[in-house]
PDB file of C-alpha atoms in Angstrom:
ATOM      1  CA  UNK A  88     -14.594   0.335  -1.768  1.00 42.00           C
ATOM      2  CA  UNK A  89     -11.327  -0.868  -3.280  1.00 48.00           C
ATOM      3  CA  UNK A  90     -10.834  -0.020  -6.943  1.00 64.00           C
ATOM      4  CA  UNK A  91      -8.684  -2.974  -7.913  1.00 70.00           C
ATOM      5  CA  UNK A  92      -9.611  -6.597  -7.700  1.00 83.00           C
ATOM      6  CA  UNK A  93      -6.920  -9.257  -8.031  1.00 87.00           C
ATOM      7  CA  UNK A  94      -7.437 -12.716  -9.378  1.00 88.00           C
ATOM      8  CA  UNK A  95      -6.706 -15.328  -8.191  1.00 93.00           C
ATOM      9  CA  UNK A  96      -6.890 -14.659  -4.445  1.00 93.00           C
ATOM     10  CA  UNK A  97      -4.265 -17.388  -3.888  1.00 95.00           C
ATOM     11  CA  UNK A  98      -1.790 -19.119  -6.193  1.00 96.00           C
ATOM     12  CA  UNK A  99       0.573 -21.998  -5.402  1.00 97.00           C
ATOM     13  CA  UNK A 100       3.262 -23.031  -7.883  1.00 97.00           C
ATOM     14  CA  UNK A 101       6.603 -24.858  -8.009  1.00 98.00           C
ATOM     15  CA  UNK A 102       9.925 -23.100  -8.204  1.00 98.00           C
ATOM     16  CA  UNK A 103      10.874 -22.394 -11.805  1.00 98.00           C
ATOM     17  CA  UNK A 104       7.281 -22.076 -13.009  1.00 98.00           C
ATOM     18  CA  UNK A 105       5.716 -18.807 -14.156  1.00 98.00           C
ATOM     19  CA  UNK A 106       3.110 -16.999 -12.057  1.00 97.00           C
ATOM     20  CA  UNK A 107       0.396 -14.805 -13.516  1.00 97.00           C
ATOM     21  CA  UNK A 108      -1.821 -12.502 -11.478  1.00 97.00           C
ATOM     22  CA  UNK A 109      -4.613 -10.359 -12.834  1.00 97.00           C
ATOM     23  CA  UNK A 110      -6.089  -7.054 -11.713  1.00 96.00           C
ATOM     24  CA  UNK A 111      -9.313  -5.395 -12.773  1.00 95.00           C
ATOM     25  CA  UNK A 112     -10.393  -1.868 -11.964  1.00 94.00           C
ATOM     26  CA  UNK A 113     -13.457   0.260 -12.452  1.00 91.00           C
ATOM     27  CA  UNK A 114     -12.611   3.843 -13.360  1.00 89.00           C
ATOM     28  CA  UNK A 115     -10.096   5.582 -15.616  1.00 90.00           C
ATOM     29  CA  UNK A 116      -6.590   5.754 -14.278  1.00 93.00           C
ATOM     30  CA  UNK A 117      -3.380   7.710 -14.705  1.00 92.00           C
ATOM     31  CA  UNK A 118      -1.143   4.750 -13.915  1.00 94.00           C
ATOM     32  CA  UNK A 119      -1.236   1.288 -12.351  1.00 95.00           C
ATOM     33  CA  UNK A 120       1.356  -0.025  -9.941  1.00 96.00           C
ATOM     34  CA  UNK A 121       2.203  -3.439  -8.547  1.00 97.00           C
ATOM     35  CA  UNK A 122       3.512  -3.882  -4.994  1.00 97.00           C
ATOM     36  CA  UNK A 123       4.775  -6.914  -3.131  1.00 97.00           C
ATOM     37  CA  UNK A 124       4.330  -7.489   0.582  1.00 96.00           C
ATOM     38  CA  UNK A 125       6.042 -10.066   2.717  1.00 91.00           C
ATOM     39  CA  UNK A 126       6.853 -10.233   6.387  1.00 79.00           C
ATOM     40  CA  UNK A 127      10.529  -9.615   5.822  1.00 70.00           C
ATOM     41  CA  UNK A 128      10.523  -6.484   3.686  1.00 73.00           C
ATOM     42  CA  UNK A 129       7.100  -4.974   4.106  1.00 83.00           C
ATOM     43  CA  UNK A 130       5.339  -3.366   1.134  1.00 94.00           C
ATOM     44  CA  UNK A 131       7.675  -2.726  -1.790  1.00 95.00           C
ATOM     45  CA  UNK A 132       7.037  -1.083  -5.158  1.00 96.00           C
ATOM     46  CA  UNK A 133       7.712  -3.440  -8.066  1.00 97.00           C
ATOM     47  CA  UNK A 134       6.697  -1.738 -11.292  1.00 97.00           C
ATOM     48  CA  UNK A 135       4.576   1.093 -12.688  1.00 96.00           C
ATOM     49  CA  UNK A 136       2.759   1.216 -16.027  1.00 97.00           C
ATOM     50  CA  UNK A 137       1.189   4.397 -17.327  1.00 95.00           C
ATOM     51  CA  UNK A 138      -2.210   4.518 -18.940  1.00 95.00           C
ATOM     52  CA  UNK A 139      -0.673   5.115 -22.401  1.00 96.00           C
ATOM     53  CA  UNK A 140       1.579   2.033 -22.137  1.00 97.00           C
ATOM     54  CA  UNK A 141       0.562  -1.527 -22.974  1.00 98.00           C
ATOM     55  CA  UNK A 142       3.481  -3.559 -21.688  1.00 98.00           C
ATOM     56  CA  UNK A 143       6.472  -3.107 -19.443  1.00 98.00           C
ATOM     57  CA  UNK A 144       9.329  -5.324 -18.295  1.00 97.00           C
ATOM     58  CA  UNK A 145      11.590  -5.255 -15.272  1.00 96.00           C
ATOM     59  CA  UNK A 146      13.885  -8.207 -14.739  1.00 97.00           C
ATOM     60  CA  UNK A 147      11.667 -11.283 -14.339  1.00 98.00           C
ATOM     61  CA  UNK A 148       8.523  -9.146 -14.192  1.00 98.00           C
ATOM     62  CA  UNK A 149       6.250  -8.389 -17.111  1.00 98.00           C
ATOM     63  CA  UNK A 150       3.203  -6.178 -16.741  1.00 98.00           C
ATOM     64  CA  UNK A 151       0.490  -5.579 -19.302  1.00 98.00           C
ATOM     65  CA  UNK A 152      -2.310  -3.036 -19.268  1.00 98.00           C
ATOM     66  CA  UNK A 153      -5.500  -3.059 -21.285  1.00 97.00           C
ATOM     67  CA  UNK A 154      -7.344   0.175 -20.604  1.00 96.00           C
ATOM     68  CA  UNK A 155     -10.290  -0.846 -22.827  1.00 96.00           C
ATOM     69  CA  UNK A 156     -10.902  -3.820 -20.545  1.00 96.00           C
ATOM     70  CA  UNK A 157      -9.725  -1.984 -17.414  1.00 96.00           C
ATOM     71  CA  UNK A 158      -7.404  -4.833 -16.559  1.00 96.00           C
ATOM     72  CA  UNK A 159      -3.734  -5.555 -15.944  1.00 97.00           C
ATOM     73  CA  UNK A 160      -1.670  -8.642 -15.489  1.00 98.00           C
ATOM     74  CA  UNK A 161       1.625  -9.303 -13.688  1.00 98.00           C
ATOM     75  CA  UNK A 162       3.781 -12.197 -14.889  1.00 98.00           C
ATOM     76  CA  UNK A 163       6.689 -13.452 -12.811  1.00 98.00           C
ATOM     77  CA  UNK A 164       8.905 -15.755 -14.821  1.00 98.00           C
ATOM     78  CA  UNK A 165      11.101 -18.520 -13.429  1.00 98.00           C
ATOM     79  CA  UNK A 166       9.731 -18.066  -9.924  1.00 98.00           C
ATOM     80  CA  UNK A 167      11.822 -18.563  -6.820  1.00 97.00           C
ATOM     81  CA  UNK A 168      10.894 -19.420  -3.252  1.00 96.00           C
ATOM     82  CA  UNK A 169      11.829 -15.849  -2.348  1.00 94.00           C
ATOM     83  CA  UNK A 170       8.948 -14.620  -4.537  1.00 96.00           C
ATOM     84  CA  UNK A 171       6.481 -15.993  -1.970  1.00 96.00           C
ATOM     85  CA  UNK A 172       4.503 -12.932  -0.906  1.00 96.00           C
ATOM     86  CA  UNK A 173       1.239 -11.037  -1.377  1.00 96.00           C
ATOM     87  CA  UNK A 174       1.013  -9.032  -4.591  1.00 97.00           C
ATOM     88  CA  UNK A 175      -1.190  -5.960  -4.831  1.00 96.00           C
ATOM     89  CA  UNK A 176      -2.188  -3.851  -7.754  1.00 96.00           C
ATOM     90  CA  UNK A 177      -2.780  -0.203  -7.037  1.00 96.00           C
ATOM     91  CA  UNK A 178      -4.424   2.270  -9.325  1.00 94.00           C
ATOM     92  CA  UNK A 179      -3.634   5.967  -9.362  1.00 90.00           C
ATOM     93  CA  UNK A 180      -5.914   8.656 -10.707  1.00 83.00           C
ATOM     94  CA  UNK A 181      -4.990  12.318 -11.130  1.00 71.00           C
ATOM     95  CA  UNK A 182      -3.358  13.582  -7.940  1.00 66.00           C
ATOM     96  CA  UNK A 183      -1.380  10.417  -7.172  1.00 59.00           C
ATOM     97  CA  UNK A 184      -3.797   8.866  -4.667  1.00 81.00           C
ATOM     98  CA  UNK A 185      -3.342   5.095  -4.778  1.00 90.00           C
ATOM     99  CA  UNK A 186      -6.209   2.634  -4.357  1.00 92.00           C
ATOM    100  CA  UNK A 187      -5.103  -0.913  -3.578  1.00 94.00           C
ATOM    101  CA  UNK A 188      -6.808  -4.155  -4.424  1.00 93.00           C
ATOM    102  CA  UNK A 189      -7.229  -7.055  -2.060  1.00 93.00           C
ATOM    103  CA  UNK A 190      -4.099  -8.855  -3.234  1.00 94.00           C
ATOM    104  CA  UNK A 191      -3.016 -12.264  -4.522  1.00 96.00           C
ATOM    105  CA  UNK A 192      -1.168 -14.531  -2.125  1.00 96.00           C
ATOM    106  CA  UNK A 193       1.577 -16.324  -4.082  1.00 97.00           C
ATOM    107  CA  UNK A 194       3.315 -19.382  -2.657  1.00 97.00           C
ATOM    108  CA  UNK A 195       6.351 -20.734  -4.498  1.00 97.00           C
ATOM    109  CA  UNK A 196       7.235 -24.219  -3.338  1.00 96.00           C
ATOM    110  CA  UNK A 197      10.903 -25.239  -3.495  1.00 92.00           C
TER     111      UNK A 197
ATOM    112  CA  UNK B 101      19.296   6.284   1.836  1.00 69.00           C
ATOM    113  CA  UNK B 102      17.426   5.462   5.040  1.00 84.00           C
ATOM    114  CA  UNK B 103      13.927   4.128   4.611  1.00 94.00           C
ATOM    115  CA  UNK B 104      10.667   5.224   6.162  1.00 97.00           C
ATOM    116  CA  UNK B 105      10.808   4.776   9.930  1.00 97.00           C
ATOM    117  CA  UNK B 106       7.813   3.963  12.098  1.00 97.00           C
ATOM    118  CA  UNK B 107       7.347   3.351  15.772  1.00 97.00           C
ATOM    119  CA  UNK B 108       6.234   1.531  17.701  1.00 97.00           C
ATOM    120  CA  UNK B 109       6.225  -1.723  15.727  1.00 96.00           C
ATOM    121  CA  UNK B 110       3.561  -3.323  17.880  1.00 97.00           C
ATOM    122  CA  UNK B 111       0.942  -1.954  20.250  1.00 98.00           C
ATOM    123  CA  UNK B 112      -1.766  -3.653  22.267  1.00 98.00           C
ATOM    124  CA  UNK B 113      -4.418  -1.525  23.931  1.00 98.00           C
ATOM    125  CA  UNK B 114      -7.905  -1.922  25.346  1.00 98.00           C
ATOM    126  CA  UNK B 115     -10.917  -0.463  23.620  1.00 97.00           C
ATOM    127  CA  UNK B 116     -11.629   3.161  24.463  1.00 97.00           C
ATOM    128  CA  UNK B 117      -7.927   3.806  25.142  1.00 98.00           C
ATOM    129  CA  UNK B 118      -5.831   6.192  23.076  1.00 98.00           C
ATOM    130  CA  UNK B 119      -2.818   5.398  20.925  1.00 98.00           C
ATOM    131  CA  UNK B 120      -0.365   7.345  18.780  1.00 98.00           C
ATOM    132  CA  UNK B 121       1.888   6.253  15.969  1.00 98.00           C
ATOM    133  CA  UNK B 122       4.949   8.068  14.686  1.00 98.00           C
ATOM    134  CA  UNK B 123       6.422   8.197  11.179  1.00 98.00           C
ATOM    135  CA  UNK B 124       9.637   9.704   9.822  1.00 97.00           C
ATOM    136  CA  UNK B 125       9.644   9.733   5.996  1.00 97.00           C
ATOM    137  CA  UNK B 126      12.596   9.491   3.672  1.00 96.00           C
ATOM    138  CA  UNK B 127      14.548  12.749   3.705  1.00 95.00           C
ATOM    139  CA  UNK B 128      13.350  15.159   1.066  1.00 93.00           C
ATOM    140  CA  UNK B 129      10.039  13.424   0.417  1.00 95.00           C
ATOM    141  CA  UNK B 130       7.356  16.102   0.561  1.00 94.00           C
ATOM    142  CA  UNK B 131       4.389  13.765   0.354  1.00 94.00           C
ATOM    143  CA  UNK B 132       3.469  11.526   3.292  1.00 96.00           C
ATOM    144  CA  UNK B 133       0.630   9.004   3.556  1.00 97.00           C
ATOM    145  CA  UNK B 134      -0.985   7.006   6.341  1.00 98.00           C
ATOM    146  CA  UNK B 135      -2.702   3.785   5.394  1.00 97.00           C
ATOM    147  CA  UNK B 136      -4.744   1.281   7.386  1.00 98.00           C
ATOM    148  CA  UNK B 137      -4.361  -2.382   6.407  1.00 96.00           C
ATOM    149  CA  UNK B 138      -6.832  -4.849   7.954  1.00 96.00           C
ATOM    150  CA  UNK B 139      -5.731  -8.479   7.905  1.00 93.00           C
ATOM    151  CA  UNK B 140      -6.380 -10.064   4.531  1.00 91.00           C
ATOM    152  CA  UNK B 141      -7.073  -6.776   2.772  1.00 93.00           C
ATOM    153  CA  UNK B 142      -5.119  -4.200   0.830  1.00 94.00           C
ATOM    154  CA  UNK B 143      -3.988  -0.921   2.385  1.00 96.00           C
ATOM    155  CA  UNK B 144      -6.608   1.810   2.562  1.00 95.00           C
ATOM    156  CA  UNK B 145      -5.536   5.448   2.493  1.00 95.00           C
ATOM    157  CA  UNK B 146      -6.424   7.399   5.633  1.00 97.00           C
ATOM    158  CA  UNK B 147      -4.699  10.704   4.970  1.00 97.00           C
ATOM    159  CA  UNK B 148      -2.221  12.322   2.570  1.00 96.00           C
ATOM    160  CA  UNK B 149       0.016  15.286   3.407  1.00 96.00           C
ATOM    161  CA  UNK B 150       1.895  17.553   1.034  1.00 93.00           C
ATOM    162  CA  UNK B 151       4.576  19.130   3.219  1.00 90.00           C
ATOM    163  CA  UNK B 152       2.536  20.090   6.303  1.00 87.00           C
ATOM    164  CA  UNK B 153      -0.771  20.525   4.508  1.00 93.00           C
ATOM    165  CA  UNK B 154      -3.553  17.941   4.218  1.00 94.00           C
ATOM    166  CA  UNK B 155      -4.279  16.938   0.594  1.00 93.00           C
ATOM    167  CA  UNK B 156      -6.770  14.116   1.160  1.00 93.00           C
ATOM    168  CA  UNK B 157      -8.418  13.033   4.416  1.00 95.00           C
ATOM    169  CA  UNK B 158     -11.716  11.902   2.920  1.00 92.00           C
ATOM    170  CA  UNK B 159     -11.373   8.348   4.342  1.00 93.00           C
ATOM    171  CA  UNK B 160     -10.158   9.355   7.804  1.00 96.00           C
ATOM    172  CA  UNK B 161     -12.744   8.687  10.551  1.00 96.00           C
ATOM    173  CA  UNK B 162     -12.392  12.156  11.980  1.00 95.00           C
ATOM    174  CA  UNK B 163     -14.492  11.491  15.059  1.00 96.00           C
ATOM    175  CA  UNK B 164     -11.691   9.318  16.450  1.00 98.00           C
ATOM    176  CA  UNK B 165      -8.650   9.643  14.181  1.00 98.00           C
ATOM    177  CA  UNK B 166      -6.380  12.632  13.844  1.00 98.00           C
ATOM    178  CA  UNK B 167      -3.030  13.210  12.181  1.00 98.00           C
ATOM    179  CA  UNK B 168      -0.551  16.021  11.964  1.00 96.00           C
ATOM    180  CA  UNK B 169       2.681  16.875  10.238  1.00 95.00           C
ATOM    181  CA  UNK B 170       3.621  20.098  11.912  1.00 83.00           C
ATOM    182  CA  UNK B 171       7.025  20.836  10.385  1.00 87.00           C
ATOM    183  CA  UNK B 172       6.518  19.042   7.101  1.00 85.00           C
ATOM    184  CA  UNK B 173       8.736  16.127   8.128  1.00 93.00           C
ATOM    185  CA  UNK B 174       7.660  13.744  10.907  1.00 96.00           C
ATOM    186  CA  UNK B 175       4.029  12.808  11.330  1.00 97.00           C
ATOM    187  CA  UNK B 176       1.872  11.365  14.038  1.00 98.00           C
ATOM    188  CA  UNK B 177      -1.418   9.487  13.730  1.00 98.00           C
ATOM    189  CA  UNK B 178      -3.675   9.290  16.782  1.00 98.00           C
ATOM    190  CA  UNK B 179      -6.715   7.212  17.601  1.00 98.00           C
ATOM    191  CA  UNK B 180      -8.894   8.344  20.475  1.00 97.00           C
ATOM    192  CA  UNK B 181     -10.846   6.356  21.613  1.00 97.00           C
ATOM    193  CA  UNK B 182      -9.912   3.080  19.956  1.00 98.00           C
ATOM    194  CA  UNK B 183     -12.495   0.489  18.904  1.00 97.00           C
ATOM    195  CA  UNK B 184     -12.075  -3.222  18.308  1.00 98.00           C
ATOM    196  CA  UNK B 185     -12.379  -2.672  14.516  1.00 97.00           C
ATOM    197  CA  UNK B 186      -9.311  -0.451  14.597  1.00 98.00           C
ATOM    198  CA  UNK B 187      -7.145  -3.540  14.956  1.00 98.00           C
ATOM    199  CA  UNK B 188      -4.919  -3.388  11.871  1.00 97.00           C
ATOM    200  CA  UNK B 189      -1.482  -2.545  10.608  1.00 97.00           C
ATOM    201  CA  UNK B 190      -0.919   1.189  10.169  1.00 98.00           C
ATOM    202  CA  UNK B 191       1.471   1.933   7.346  1.00 97.00           C
ATOM    203  CA  UNK B 192       3.247   5.173   6.637  1.00 98.00           C
ATOM    204  CA  UNK B 193       4.575   5.910   3.150  1.00 97.00           C
ATOM    205  CA  UNK B 194       6.392   8.770   1.511  1.00 96.00           C
ATOM    206  CA  UNK B 195       6.957   9.927  -2.055  1.00 94.00           C
ATOM    207  CA  UNK B 196       9.302  12.429  -3.638  1.00 92.00           C
ATOM    208  CA  UNK B 197       8.096  15.044  -6.034  1.00 89.00           C
ATOM    209  CA  UNK B 198       8.037  13.998  -9.707  1.00 86.00           C
ATOM    210  CA  UNK B 199       7.673  10.281  -8.931  1.00 89.00           C
ATOM    211  CA  UNK B 200       4.623   8.098  -8.452  1.00 89.00           C
ATOM    212  CA  UNK B 201       6.465   5.414  -6.453  1.00 92.00           C
ATOM    213  CA  UNK B 202       5.616   5.248  -2.762  1.00 94.00           C
ATOM    214  CA  UNK B 203       8.048   3.966  -0.151  1.00 96.00           C
ATOM    215  CA  UNK B 204       6.489   2.223   2.800  1.00 97.00           C
ATOM    216  CA  UNK B 205       7.636   1.845   6.369  1.00 96.00           C
ATOM    217  CA  UNK B 206       7.451  -1.475   8.263  1.00 95.00           C
ATOM    218  CA  UNK B 207       4.138  -0.534   9.844  1.00 96.00           C
ATOM    219  CA  UNK B 208       2.709  -0.566  13.344  1.00 97.00           C
ATOM    220  CA  UNK B 209       0.556  -3.590  14.208  1.00 97.00           C
ATOM    221  CA  UNK B 210      -2.252  -2.429  16.518  1.00 98.00           C
ATOM    222  CA  UNK B 211      -4.346  -4.883  18.477  1.00 98.00           C
ATOM    223  CA  UNK B 212      -7.377  -3.534  20.331  1.00 98.00           C
ATOM    224  CA  UNK B 213      -8.796  -5.887  22.939  1.00 98.00           C
TER     225      UNK B 213
END
């Protein structure tokens, strides 16, 4: 079964708004990664946060990790129509094997 | 640098037929992965290679799926015979040593009728 579970399954917002997606997992991890998938560019790595980190930023992306609650969140600020995609969290245990969640479908309306 | 290449991009076959997918990873990436992504779900790892050796094939249905990476570069994934439930996108990814980031190819969309 998939390790990560994203919430919500679908999210629709207006351009300029912030989008927050959550991910929960079940077992201890080495790191957690977020990927984006759209029809144009396929599956692309966005950001990685290690188990000893609590927060990380990359451009308009902010990721938090709470290992005590086994959860992570991805915040996209000032969203754009081009951010419309499916977002997946993927957990990695020792040995680098990734286990993906079911994804959040984000729609940003212009 | 060139990305991960996969072919074909689309394939339609009838159940019980055979099919093969090809992947060329990014140059210098020792680790190669094959994933299966069913519509509406996240990718599921089928097999992981380190150079030409198998690291993890615990989720590969070995009665019908096989994969090889003979020279530690290109890889092929085969399904024989295909079932209706094999309809999915098959993704290839590669990773360089020392990094956790995986680079994905465009995928092969398989439809089994």
